[in-house]
Amino acid sequence: MMNETLKVQGMSCAHCVNAVESSVGELQGVSSVKVDLGKGEVSVAYDNSKTSLNQIQETIEDQGYDVV
Ligand SMILES: [Cu+2]
């Protein structure tokens, strides 16, 4: 199990939190995802045999936010 915290730009409200948490949460192998809106961070715990940090970043970017 891997734990990563990503810096994400563009998240500004509860809708953004929802969009990121639900899309990343749907990925296979992701066991938890939590957005910290104040810090602009997304913490994710995942099984790296089922998904990858790259795939998680792409999923966040597909929702319209920038991983920095
Ligand atoms: Cu928003």
Coordinates of N, CA and C and ligand atoms in Angstrom, one line a residue:
M1 N 0.8 -1.2 0.0 CA 0.0 0.0 0.0 C 0.9 1.2 0.0
M2 N 0.5 2.2 -0.9 CA 1.3 3.4 -1.0 C 0.4 4.6 -0.5
N3 N 1.1 5.5 0.1 CA 0.5 6.8 0.6 C 1.2 7.9 -0.1
E4 N 0.4 8.8 -0.8 CA 1.0 9.9 -1.5 C 0.1 11.1 -1.2
T5 N 0.7 12.3 -1.1 CA 0.0 13.5 -1.0 C 0.4 14.4 -2.2
L6 N -0.6 14.7 -3.0 CA -0.4 15.5 -4.3 C -0.8 16.9 -4.1
K7 N -0.1 17.8 -4.6 CA -0.4 19.3 -4.7 C -1.3 19.4 -5.9
V8 N -2.5 19.9 -5.7 CA -3.4 20.1 -6.9 C -4.0 21.5 -6.9
Q9 N -3.9 22.1 -8.1 CA -4.4 23.5 -8.2 C -5.7 23.5 -8.9
G10 N -6.6 24.5 -8.5 CA -7.8 24.7 -9.2 C -9.0 24.2 -8.4
M11 N -8.8 23.5 -7.2 CA -9.9 23.1 -6.4 C -10.4 24.2 -5.5
S12 N -11.6 24.6 -5.6 CA -12.1 25.8 -4.9 C -13.3 25.6 -4.1
C13 N -14.0 24.5 -4.2 CA -15.3 24.4 -3.5 C -15.7 23.0 -3.2
A14 N -16.8 22.7 -2.6 CA -17.2 21.4 -2.3 C -17.4 20.5 -3.5
H15 N -17.8 21.2 -4.6 CA -18.0 20.4 -5.8 C -16.7 19.9 -6.3
C16 N -15.6 20.7 -6.2 CA -14.3 20.2 -6.6 C -13.9 19.0 -5.8
V17 N -14.1 19.2 -4.5 CA -13.7 18.1 -3.6 C -14.4 16.8 -4.0
N18 N -15.7 16.9 -4.2 CA -16.5 15.8 -4.6 C -16.0 15.2 -5.9
A19 N -15.7 16.0 -6.9 CA -15.3 15.5 -8.2 C -14.0 14.7 -8.1
V20 N -13.1 15.3 -7.3 CA -11.8 14.6 -7.2 C -11.9 13.3 -6.4
E21 N -12.6 13.4 -5.2 CA -12.7 12.3 -4.3 C -13.5 11.1 -5.0
S22 N -14.6 11.5 -5.7 CA -15.3 10.4 -6.3 C -14.6 9.8 -7.5
S23 N -14.0 10.6 -8.4 CA -13.3 10.0 -9.6 C -12.1 9.2 -9.2
V24 N -11.3 9.7 -8.2 CA -10.1 8.9 -7.8 C -10.6 7.7 -7.0
G25 N -11.6 7.9 -6.2 CA -12.1 6.8 -5.4 C -12.6 5.6 -6.2
E26 N -13.0 5.9 -7.4 CA -13.5 4.8 -8.3 C -12.4 4.0 -8.9
L27 N -11.2 4.5 -8.9 CA -10.1 3.7 -9.5 C -9.9 2.4 -8.7
Q28 N -9.6 1.4 -9.5 CA -9.3 0.1 -8.8 C -8.0 0.2 -8.0
G29 N -8.0 -0.3 -6.8 CA -6.8 -0.3 -6.0 C -6.7 0.9 -5.1
V30 N -7.6 1.9 -5.3 CA -7.5 3.1 -4.4 C -8.4 2.8 -3.1
S31 N -7.8 2.8 -2.0 CA -8.5 2.5 -0.8 C -9.0 3.7 0.0
S32 N -8.3 4.9 -0.2 CA -8.9 6.1 0.4 C -8.3 7.3 -0.3
V33 N -9.2 8.3 -0.4 CA -8.8 9.6 -1.0 C -9.4 10.7 -0.2
K34 N -8.6 11.7 0.1 CA -9.1 12.8 0.9 C -8.5 14.1 0.4
V35 N -9.4 15.1 0.1 CA -9.0 16.4 -0.3 C -8.9 17.3 0.9
D36 N -7.8 18.1 0.9 CA -7.7 19.2 1.9 C -7.7 20.5 1.1
L37 N -8.9 21.1 1.1 CA -9.2 22.2 0.2 C -8.3 23.4 0.6
G38 N -8.1 23.6 1.9 CA -7.3 24.8 2.4 C -5.9 24.7 1.9
K39 N -5.3 23.5 1.9 CA -3.9 23.3 1.5 C -3.8 23.0 0.0
G40 N -4.9 22.7 -0.6 CA -4.8 22.3 -2.0 C -4.1 21.0 -2.2
E41 N -4.4 20.1 -1.3 CA -3.7 18.8 -1.4 C -4.7 17.6 -1.4
V42 N -4.3 16.6 -2.1 CA -5.1 15.3 -2.2 C -4.2 14.2 -1.6
S43 N -4.7 13.6 -0.6 CA -4.0 12.4 0.0 C -4.7 11.2 -0.5
V44 N -3.9 10.3 -1.0 CA -4.4 9.0 -1.5 C -3.6 7.8 -1.1
A45 N -4.4 6.8 -0.7 CA -3.8 5.5 -0.3 C -4.2 4.5 -1.4
Y46 N -3.2 3.8 -2.0 CA -3.6 2.9 -3.1 C -2.6 1.7 -3.1
D47 N -3.1 0.7 -3.8 CA -2.3 -0.5 -4.0 C -1.6 -0.4 -5.4
N48 N -0.3 -0.3 -5.4 CA 0.4 0.1 -6.6 C 0.6 -1.1 -7.5
S49 N 0.0 -2.3 -7.2 CA -0.1 -3.4 -8.2 C -1.4 -3.3 -9.0
K50 N -2.3 -2.4 -8.6 CA -3.6 -2.2 -9.3 C -3.7 -0.9 -10.0
T51 N -3.0 0.1 -9.5 CA -3.1 1.4 -10.1 C -1.7 2.1 -9.9
S52 N -1.6 3.3 -10.4 CA -0.3 3.9 -10.3 C -0.5 5.4 -10.0
L53 N 0.5 6.0 -9.5 CA 0.5 7.5 -9.2 C 0.1 8.2 -10.5
N54 N 0.7 7.8 -11.6 CA 0.4 8.4 -12.9 C -1.0 8.4 -13.3
Q55 N -1.7 7.2 -13.1 CA -3.1 7.1 -13.4 C -3.9 8.0 -12.5
I56 N -3.5 8.1 -11.2 CA -4.2 8.9 -10.3 C -4.1 10.4 -10.7
Q57 N -2.9 10.8 -11.1 CA -2.7 12.2 -11.6 C -3.6 12.5 -12.8
E58 N -3.6 11.5 -13.7 CA -4.4 11.7 -15.0 C -5.9 11.8 -14.7
T59 N -6.3 11.0 -13.7 CA -7.7 11.1 -13.3 C -8.1 12.4 -12.7
I60 N -7.2 13.0 -11.9 CA -7.4 14.3 -11.4 C -7.4 15.4 -12.5
E61 N -6.5 15.2 -13.4 CA -6.4 16.2 -14.5 C -7.6 16.1 -15.4
D62 N -8.1 14.9 -15.6 CA -9.3 14.7 -16.4 C -10.5 15.4 -15.8
Q63 N -10.5 15.7 -14.5 CA -11.6 16.4 -13.9 C -11.4 17.9 -14.1
G64 N -10.3 18.3 -14.6 CA -10.0 19.8 -14.9 C -9.1 20.5 -13.9
Y65 N -8.4 19.7 -13.1 CA -7.5 20.3 -12.1 C -6.0 20.0 -12.5
D66 N -5.1 20.8 -12.0 CA -3.7 20.6 -12.3 C -2.9 20.0 -11.2
V67 N -2.3 18.9 -11.4 CA -1.4 18.3 -10.4 C 0.0 19.0 -10.6
V68 N 0.5 19.6 -9.5 CA 1.8 20.3 -9.6 C 2.9 19.6 -8.9
Ligands
CU1 CU -15.5 23.7 -7.1

